């Protein structure tokens, strides 16, 4: 096995990225990943390089993963050296190919032309890595994308597994532990949002020997059928590990319902996040929600989520300012109407004063000043370098440039701390009288400064100062790393005549979906299905922003009330059926507001 020195370095960066960008990382299914032996991780791919970071940082036993990487990334000599040292295996990507394998557009071992040769090299390198007991990471969807569900699973991972099994039979690689394919899903609560959450789910392993038993080497049709069977099993298990909706409206409605049922930020644990979300999706799908109450609830939930996205005010924020809990069991009739001017002003000034005068503000503002450069550089990079509709691109630019901004900020703080360590009393005497400090602290600082400046040998002196500086830098970074309603008032206090018109509200009744990904098969039946009922809608026709947030505040409250009322009515209707009992039981098990 190659040393993969760059991989160790990049994995540490992955650890920092997940720890710094997301507030919580939950890993389940660790028991499904073997500690040793050949292994293919077939993972979802919905967030660019962040998916690679998530798998590298969370894979059990800290196993090293050799990822398949686009061959175009190896053209640059520096990138090629880095990727090679990281153990990456080049793969040629074809946007017009639905699968890889013999006879499919020249792909796969035995395929014709340059593409066939590159695929043969890919499977040869993959088999060599597996023979050495390595983990190979494959994203069978073929590209990173944002869609309401998994829309394609290509055959590359299955071909690699079958070709390795055949190579073992031919004696080309040493037979060892059985090869298994472990499906893995990386699910984000809001993948481009700082301090959101992520759960990594490892599914039950798929033993390849079960599929290739009795397979004849020369029987290409049988081999292709085996590959299709393995791919179908990978797709089935990936769907079971993720959230999948028929269209964007269903996914949006389920997201709005989830926020109403779980109004507090952490009220829905990541261990239940996927199951609860999928349960809401199933409840709101067109095939299930055929009643008038179901269709009404779905439409109102979509409109409510759309206004949340356009105004930038989440249901959680709205609930914290002006609570209006959804309570199905109690038959609550609580109102979500906008607060009066007096209440809005009182809430605004109360929270402003309480925030500024609270003791935690003394800790918040220094930490905010330190972390502000990271947030600023991340936001600027995301805004100017990533397309507005590509959420996954925003994430990686925020993570990369935000990390660079934090590195510069932490370095400045470390430098100030270093100056203090070398000359502590030159700074302390400006802030506080020395006799007000504990004698033990004074003695410690004196001994520390004397130790760093002692020794006649300049080499020893330099070594001591260098080690102390590194330790101080690591300690300072670790400390900083760990500390981590104006629009409502303006909207409520403004005259009602300034509110958005019905025509404007109609334009902003759907969240802006991402644009189509060119590497997704054009004939995919769900890739561009946006409206309930499957109607095609041009994503470019939906606006990306609103003219004024304050104009939409009162409509936002009205949309919340409508969504709560229709959802309460629909869930009450469902409670009379067996399927409704299951949904309500799942929501209650997750701690939902029922």
XYZ file of C-alpha atoms in Angstrom:
594
model
C 0.000 0.000 0.000
C 1.449 3.440 -0.942
C 2.278 5.776 1.964
C -0.355 8.327 0.808
C 1.318 11.138 2.739
C -0.869 13.794 1.119
C -3.951 11.828 2.144
C -3.006 12.059 5.824
C -2.587 15.812 5.480
C -5.861 16.234 3.560
C -7.707 14.028 6.032
C -6.664 16.318 8.882
C -7.980 19.266 6.870
C -11.182 17.272 6.403
C -11.436 16.859 10.177
C -11.054 20.603 10.650
C -13.526 21.393 7.860
C -16.308 19.246 9.297
C -15.629 20.400 12.836
C -15.522 24.076 11.895
C -18.195 24.345 9.190
C -20.870 22.106 10.724
C -22.116 22.220 14.297
C -22.780 18.487 14.579
C -21.619 15.416 12.653
C -23.514 12.209 13.374
C -22.202 8.844 12.152
C -24.305 5.688 12.123
C -23.687 2.185 10.841
C -20.055 2.019 11.920
C -20.461 -1.698 12.497
C -21.025 -2.238 8.768
C -17.501 -1.150 7.813
C -14.909 -3.951 8.191
C -11.653 -3.068 9.891
C -9.525 -4.615 7.145
C -9.772 -6.242 3.757
C -10.853 -5.013 0.298
C -13.753 -2.601 0.442
C -15.629 -0.329 -1.959
C -17.496 2.611 -0.440
C -20.346 3.547 -2.815
C -21.461 6.961 -1.577
C -23.951 9.653 -2.453
C -22.480 12.785 -3.994
C -24.482 15.960 -3.353
C -21.887 18.393 -1.986
C -18.710 18.404 -4.090
C -15.434 17.965 -2.148
C -17.250 18.236 1.193
C -18.559 14.693 0.579
C -14.964 13.486 0.287
C -14.085 15.300 3.501
C -17.077 13.771 5.299
C -16.163 10.220 4.291
C -12.441 10.653 4.976
C -13.098 12.081 8.433
C -15.812 9.669 9.544
C -14.937 6.278 8.067
C -14.603 3.802 10.956
C -11.157 2.557 12.003
C -9.678 5.662 10.260
C -9.133 3.582 7.153
C -7.554 5.372 4.207
C -9.862 5.795 1.221
C -8.556 5.884 -2.347
C -11.163 7.923 -4.193
C -11.930 7.837 -7.868
C -11.206 11.331 -9.241
C -11.931 12.991 -12.582
C -9.064 12.401 -15.021
C -9.074 16.107 -15.951
C -7.832 16.900 -12.460
C -4.594 15.006 -13.201
C -3.604 17.236 -16.153
C -1.896 19.825 -13.972
C 1.467 18.518 -12.779
C 1.067 19.836 -9.229
C -2.488 18.548 -8.898
C -1.380 15.201 -10.305
C 1.365 14.826 -7.700
C -1.004 15.777 -4.906
C -3.765 13.410 -6.065
C -1.313 10.568 -6.625
C 0.128 11.006 -3.155
C -3.428 11.030 -1.821
C -4.029 7.666 -3.493
C -6.619 8.939 -5.978
C -7.442 6.815 -9.018
C -8.195 8.696 -12.286
C -11.520 8.036 -14.011
C -12.740 9.452 -17.298
C -16.240 10.883 -16.982
C -18.652 10.868 -19.916
C -21.769 13.033 -19.583
C -23.570 11.102 -22.324
C -23.086 7.688 -20.794
C -25.695 6.220 -18.524
C -23.398 3.436 -17.416
C -19.978 2.012 -17.820
C -19.219 -1.413 -19.058
C -18.575 -3.444 -22.185
C -20.566 -2.255 -25.122
C -21.768 0.949 -23.517
C -20.338 3.794 -25.604
C -16.938 2.170 -25.612
C -16.675 2.096 -21.847
C -15.632 -0.745 -19.595
C -13.044 -3.481 -19.894
C -13.156 -4.747 -23.382
C -14.859 -1.599 -24.695
C -13.464 -0.029 -27.830
C -11.436 3.076 -28.401
C -9.639 5.448 -26.063
C -12.515 5.455 -23.558
C -12.432 1.662 -23.329
C -8.674 1.717 -22.694
C -9.055 4.315 -19.944
C -11.795 2.291 -18.272
C -9.671 -0.861 -18.479
C -6.861 1.050 -16.744
C -9.335 2.301 -14.144
C -10.509 -1.207 -13.244
C -6.947 -2.544 -13.307
C -5.773 0.127 -10.852
C -8.870 -0.378 -8.711
C -8.314 -4.157 -8.564
C -4.683 -3.604 -7.566
C -5.782 -1.296 -4.746
C -8.406 -3.771 -3.542
C -5.909 -6.628 -3.725
C -3.703 -4.670 -1.341
C -6.606 -4.498 1.127
C -7.390 -0.844 0.441
C -10.670 1.026 0.577
C -11.797 2.486 -2.755
C -14.267 5.362 -2.643
C -16.690 5.657 -5.563
C -19.539 8.095 -6.171
C -21.801 6.004 -8.423
C -24.078 8.924 -9.230
C -21.250 10.182 -11.442
C -21.434 13.845 -10.424
C -22.341 16.129 -7.550
C -25.836 17.570 -7.878
C -28.880 18.953 -6.052
C -32.103 17.138 -6.825
C -35.155 16.116 -4.787
C -33.955 12.510 -4.853
C -31.291 10.192 -6.201
C -31.830 10.405 -9.953
C -29.131 8.103 -11.286
C -26.762 5.386 -10.144
C -24.222 4.372 -12.769
C -22.585 0.985 -13.027
C -18.955 1.980 -12.346
C -18.811 0.739 -8.753
C -20.526 -2.524 -9.712
C -18.169 -3.079 -12.660
C -15.148 -2.474 -10.424
C -16.418 -5.030 -7.905
C -17.197 -7.674 -10.540
C -13.918 -7.126 -12.385
C -11.997 -7.579 -9.116
C -13.849 -10.835 -8.413
C -13.006 -12.077 -11.915
C -9.360 -11.057 -11.498
C -9.192 -13.115 -8.299
C -10.543 -16.116 -10.196
C -7.948 -15.671 -12.940
C -5.217 -15.535 -10.324
C -4.179 -12.020 -11.332
C -4.557 -10.786 -7.756
C -3.954 -12.650 -4.529
C -7.112 -14.042 -3.016
C -7.749 -12.742 0.480
C -10.737 -11.493 2.424
C -14.006 -11.235 0.534
C -14.739 -7.962 -1.240
C -17.793 -6.101 0.021
C -19.476 -2.920 -1.168
C -20.720 -0.648 1.614
C -23.289 1.993 0.579
C -22.795 5.321 2.325
C -25.056 8.371 2.445
C -23.958 11.872 3.433
C -27.116 13.821 4.355
C -26.990 17.545 5.170
C -29.632 19.532 7.008
C -28.538 22.606 4.997
C -25.340 21.819 3.158
C -24.199 25.385 2.372
C -25.091 26.949 5.731
C -22.465 27.538 8.423
C -23.112 25.622 11.639
C -25.769 23.401 10.080
C -25.575 19.648 10.653
C -24.601 16.532 8.718
C -25.172 12.827 9.226
C -23.082 10.089 7.576
C -24.859 6.753 7.320
C -23.038 3.528 6.423
C -25.386 0.808 5.198
C -25.192 -2.951 5.369
C -22.374 -4.402 3.231
C -23.088 -6.123 -0.084
C -20.965 -9.300 -0.471
C -19.930 -9.597 -4.123
C -19.370 -13.354 -3.977
C -23.136 -13.807 -3.752
C -23.537 -12.250 -7.210
C -20.565 -13.718 -9.090
C -21.001 -17.303 -7.942
C -21.174 -19.525 -11.034
C -20.439 -16.611 -13.399
C -18.476 -17.691 -16.475
C -15.565 -15.524 -17.546
C -16.488 -15.431 -21.230
C -20.220 -14.826 -20.764
C -20.494 -11.072 -21.326
C -24.291 -11.013 -21.189
C -24.305 -12.768 -17.810
C -21.567 -10.424 -16.564
C -23.582 -7.408 -17.637
C -26.649 -8.807 -15.854
C -24.636 -9.331 -12.661
C -23.354 -5.755 -12.862
C -26.894 -4.444 -13.286
C -27.995 -6.502 -10.290
C -25.225 -5.105 -8.082
C -25.979 -1.559 -9.255
C -29.676 -2.014 -8.523
C -28.867 -3.208 -5.005
C -26.536 -0.251 -4.424
C -29.244 2.140 -5.615
C -31.906 0.484 -3.456
C -29.760 0.784 -0.333
C -28.687 4.364 -1.068
C -32.335 5.366 -1.410
C -33.088 3.734 1.941
C -30.308 5.804 3.546
C -31.356 9.162 2.092
C -34.366 11.469 1.664
C -36.112 11.020 -1.690
C -39.123 12.919 -3.037
C -40.909 12.774 -6.382
C -40.456 16.481 -7.046
C -39.251 19.735 -5.533
C -42.668 20.734 -4.250
C -42.973 17.562 -2.184
C -39.473 18.003 -0.756
C -40.149 21.669 0.034
C -43.474 20.872 1.699
C -41.852 18.163 3.827
C -39.073 20.572 4.868
C -41.628 23.206 5.932
C -43.659 20.616 7.851
C -40.515 19.387 9.587
C -39.709 22.902 10.792
C -43.246 23.344 12.105
C -43.166 20.031 13.956
C -39.626 20.648 15.261
C -39.373 24.435 15.762
C -36.284 24.381 17.980
C -32.950 24.094 16.123
C -31.850 20.817 17.710
C -35.236 19.371 18.638
C -34.930 16.751 15.886
C -31.855 14.622 16.482
C -29.712 13.542 13.560
C -30.323 9.905 14.450
C -33.989 10.449 13.467
C -33.553 13.197 10.876
C -33.621 11.082 7.708
C -36.392 8.723 8.832
C -38.668 11.540 10.010
C -38.011 13.587 6.863
C -38.737 10.641 4.586
C -41.893 9.879 6.524
C -43.117 13.429 5.883
C -42.178 13.128 2.213
C -44.143 9.887 1.899
C -47.113 11.518 3.595
C -47.099 14.440 1.176
C -46.416 12.626 -2.114
C -48.981 12.963 -4.845
C -49.808 9.258 -4.732
C -50.661 9.506 -1.008
C -51.946 13.045 -0.507
C -54.934 12.688 -2.831
C -57.435 14.272 -0.477
C -58.329 17.931 -0.629
C -56.800 18.461 2.817
C -53.535 16.892 1.663
C -53.266 19.019 -1.463
C -54.135 22.181 0.477
C -51.515 21.400 3.130
C -48.880 20.703 0.501
C -49.515 23.941 -1.372
C -49.518 26.105 1.758
C -46.333 24.474 3.061
C -44.525 25.134 -0.221
C -45.565 28.803 -0.183
C -44.465 29.170 3.436
C -41.035 27.661 2.753
C -40.621 29.842 -0.336
C -41.206 33.031 1.666
C -38.795 31.793 4.320
C -36.079 31.307 1.714
C -36.648 34.630 -0.025
C -36.782 36.664 3.201
C -33.969 34.734 4.859
C -36.097 34.264 7.992
C -36.421 30.622 8.969
C -39.357 29.085 10.788
C -37.048 28.572 13.779
C -36.172 32.275 13.897
C -39.801 33.294 13.549
C -40.823 30.884 16.302
C -38.131 32.193 18.661
C -39.327 35.784 18.157
C -43.079 35.245 18.080
C -44.017 31.714 19.184
C -47.033 30.041 17.655
C -46.572 26.322 18.321
C -48.253 23.734 16.146
C -50.175 21.317 18.376
C -52.171 18.661 16.572
C -52.996 16.539 19.612
C -54.473 19.428 21.577
C -56.415 20.784 18.618
C -54.710 24.120 19.165
C -56.071 27.161 17.431
C -53.127 29.408 18.263
C -52.716 32.291 15.876
C -49.715 32.924 13.626
C -50.921 36.372 12.644
C -48.383 39.208 12.660
C -47.804 40.849 16.044
C -49.004 44.372 16.624
C -46.676 47.336 16.324
C -46.307 47.605 20.108
C -45.471 43.929 20.500
C -42.980 44.007 17.612
C -41.170 47.043 19.015
C -41.157 45.607 22.530
C -39.743 42.283 21.311
C -37.083 43.962 19.185
C -35.757 46.290 21.887
C -36.037 43.669 24.614
C -33.920 41.199 22.629
C -31.455 43.908 21.611
C -30.886 45.060 25.197
C -30.898 41.512 26.588
C -28.279 40.469 24.042
C -25.960 43.429 24.579
C -26.170 43.417 28.374
C -26.067 39.646 28.866
C -22.747 38.409 30.339
C -22.282 36.075 27.384
C -21.997 39.152 25.140
C -18.619 39.779 26.764
C -17.505 36.429 25.361
C -19.372 36.687 22.067
C -17.993 39.924 20.685
C -14.276 39.068 21.058
C -14.917 35.691 19.432
C -16.985 37.331 16.719
C -14.128 39.736 15.963
C -11.706 36.807 15.647
C -13.991 34.740 13.423
C -15.394 37.605 11.318
C -12.553 37.416 8.723
C -13.366 33.751 8.102
C -17.072 34.412 7.631
C -16.312 37.418 5.429
C -13.791 35.704 3.127
C -16.034 32.641 2.862
C -19.073 34.729 1.941
C -17.157 36.837 -0.610
C -15.695 33.743 -2.294
C -19.067 32.020 -2.329
C -20.801 35.073 -3.768
C -18.331 35.834 -6.568
C -16.884 32.418 -7.456
C -19.875 30.076 -7.320
C -23.013 30.176 -9.481
C -26.001 31.394 -7.476
C -27.944 28.185 -8.128
C -25.183 25.690 -7.291
C -25.523 25.186 -3.569
C -22.732 22.604 -3.365
C -20.254 25.016 -4.985
C -21.119 27.616 -2.358
C -20.257 25.141 0.372
C -16.787 24.312 -0.853
C -15.854 27.955 -1.462
C -17.140 28.913 1.977
C -15.161 26.090 3.553
C -11.910 26.743 1.660
C -11.764 30.529 1.788
C -13.395 30.681 5.200
C -10.613 28.415 6.435
C -7.990 30.716 4.910
C -9.604 33.710 6.599
C -9.630 31.921 9.950
C -6.004 30.870 9.467
C -4.998 34.515 9.022
C -7.093 35.581 12.006
C -5.764 32.801 14.247
C -2.210 33.653 13.203
C -2.715 37.260 14.274
C -4.102 36.186 17.644
C -1.241 33.700 18.091
C 1.273 36.457 17.354
C -0.287 38.684 20.005
C -0.241 35.808 22.490
C 3.416 35.149 21.677
C 4.329 38.763 22.368
C 2.508 38.534 25.681
C 4.355 35.329 26.659
C 7.726 36.915 25.907
C 6.989 40.189 27.675
C 3.917 39.561 29.826
C 4.181 42.513 32.179
C 4.693 45.029 29.400
C 1.040 44.368 28.507
C -0.422 43.435 31.890
C 0.776 46.605 33.566
C -1.278 48.630 31.077
C -4.459 46.770 31.981
C -4.270 45.988 35.688
C -2.096 46.685 38.707
C 0.414 43.933 39.264
C -0.408 43.593 42.956
C -4.014 42.772 41.959
C -2.855 39.558 40.281
C -2.357 36.256 42.150
C 1.248 35.663 43.143
C 1.160 32.210 41.550
C 0.260 33.723 38.158
C 2.997 36.358 38.438
C 5.615 33.727 39.319
C 4.508 31.450 36.464
C 4.753 34.238 33.889
C 8.157 35.303 35.199
C 9.540 31.752 35.062
C 8.101 31.195 31.569
C 9.631 34.369 30.146
C 12.968 33.659 31.831
C 13.008 30.096 30.487
C 12.365 31.204 26.910
C 15.156 33.795 27.076
C 17.684 31.655 28.968
C 20.607 29.630 27.491
C 23.743 30.973 25.864
C 23.469 28.516 22.996
C 21.428 30.232 20.284
C 20.398 26.883 18.764
C 18.883 25.660 22.050
C 17.265 29.033 22.570
C 15.776 28.973 19.057
C 14.557 25.402 19.545
C 12.828 26.213 22.854
C 11.170 29.303 21.406
C 10.065 27.426 18.276
C 8.509 24.577 20.257
C 6.816 27.055 22.595
C 5.462 29.045 19.649
C 4.022 25.918 17.968
C 2.416 24.762 21.207
C 1.026 28.231 21.837
C -0.344 28.413 18.293
C -2.046 25.017 18.562
C -3.479 25.856 21.977
C -4.747 29.264 20.878
C -6.318 27.799 17.741
C -8.004 25.056 19.735
C -9.427 27.594 22.195
C -10.725 29.908 19.480
C -12.149 27.026 17.477
C -14.266 25.817 20.377
C -16.206 29.132 20.899
C -18.009 29.308 18.285
C -35.183 40.804 14.140
C -34.594 43.799 12.616
C -36.565 42.884 9.403
C -39.542 41.628 11.378
C -39.851 44.926 13.241
C -39.529 46.974 10.029
C -42.083 44.813 8.222
C -44.645 44.937 11.021
C -44.286 48.664 11.711
C -44.433 49.678 8.020
C -47.805 50.707 6.517
C -49.902 47.835 5.172
C -50.014 49.486 1.747
C -46.307 48.657 1.338
C -46.926 44.898 1.655
C -46.274 42.682 -1.331
C -49.208 42.405 -3.720
C -50.929 39.138 -4.572
C -49.205 39.176 -7.956
C -45.804 39.534 -6.286
C -46.613 36.769 -3.808
C -47.552 34.492 -6.675
C -44.128 35.031 -8.250
C -42.430 34.029 -4.999
C -44.646 31.056 -4.176
C -41.927 28.490 -4.930
C -38.329 28.245 -3.695
C -35.704 28.729 -6.378
C -34.511 25.258 -7.505
C -30.975 24.605 -8.765
C -30.328 24.507 -12.490
C -29.882 21.221 -14.346
C -26.547 19.429 -14.058
C -25.123 18.484 -17.499
C -23.815 15.187 -16.139
C -27.284 13.979 -15.182
C -28.995 11.915 -17.858
C -31.264 14.228 -19.825
C -34.048 11.658 -19.918
C -34.222 11.373 -16.137
C -37.945 11.392 -15.209
C -37.488 13.525 -12.086
C -34.454 15.712 -12.744
C -36.475 18.802 -13.680
C -39.864 17.939 -12.195
C -40.660 20.846 -9.939
C -44.399 21.184 -9.486
C -46.777 18.926 -7.631
C -48.252 16.618 -10.227
C -45.049 16.473 -12.262
C -45.496 19.555 -14.458
C -42.315 20.923 -15.951
C -41.295 24.400 -14.815
C -38.376 26.399 -16.133
C -36.104 27.036 -13.141
C -34.847 30.238 -14.805
C -38.345 31.733 -14.645
C -38.401 31.659 -10.838
C -36.829 34.798 -9.280
C -33.709 34.487 -7.150
C -34.373 37.346 -4.731
C -37.061 39.728 -3.503
C -37.051 43.527 -3.894
C -37.523 44.281 -0.180
C -37.641 41.913 2.787
C -39.927 44.160 4.856
C -42.656 43.931 2.187
C -42.962 40.188 2.798
C -42.995 40.065 6.618
C -46.756 40.224 7.103
C -47.319 37.758 4.226
C -44.773 35.486 5.915
C -46.822 35.439 9.125
C -49.978 34.811 7.095
C -48.250 31.958 5.269
C -47.213 30.434 8.598
C -50.768 30.564 9.879
C -52.116 29.022 6.684
C -49.462 26.275 6.728
C -50.115 25.433 10.375
C -53.875 25.343 9.937
C -53.817 23.169 6.813
C -51.144 20.842 8.195
C -53.065 20.429 11.470
C -56.230 19.582 9.527
C -54.414 17.092 7.278
C -52.606 15.282 10.106
C -55.885 15.041 12.018
C -57.450 13.471 8.931
C -54.546 11.049 8.585
C -54.758 9.983 12.222
C -57.839 7.945 11.358
C -55.819 5.692 9.019
C -53.127 3.109 9.722
C -50.598 5.017 7.626
C -51.391 8.148 9.603
C -50.760 6.331 12.880
C -47.309 5.319 11.629
C -46.429 8.872 10.617
C -47.573 10.343 13.919
C -45.711 7.623 15.854
C -42.510 8.422 13.962
C -42.897 12.150 14.575
C -43.470 11.556 18.277
C -40.482 9.214 18.515
C -38.358 12.018 17.091
C -39.697 14.486 19.661
C -42.079 16.314 17.346
C -44.512 18.970 18.529
C -47.627 16.755 18.546
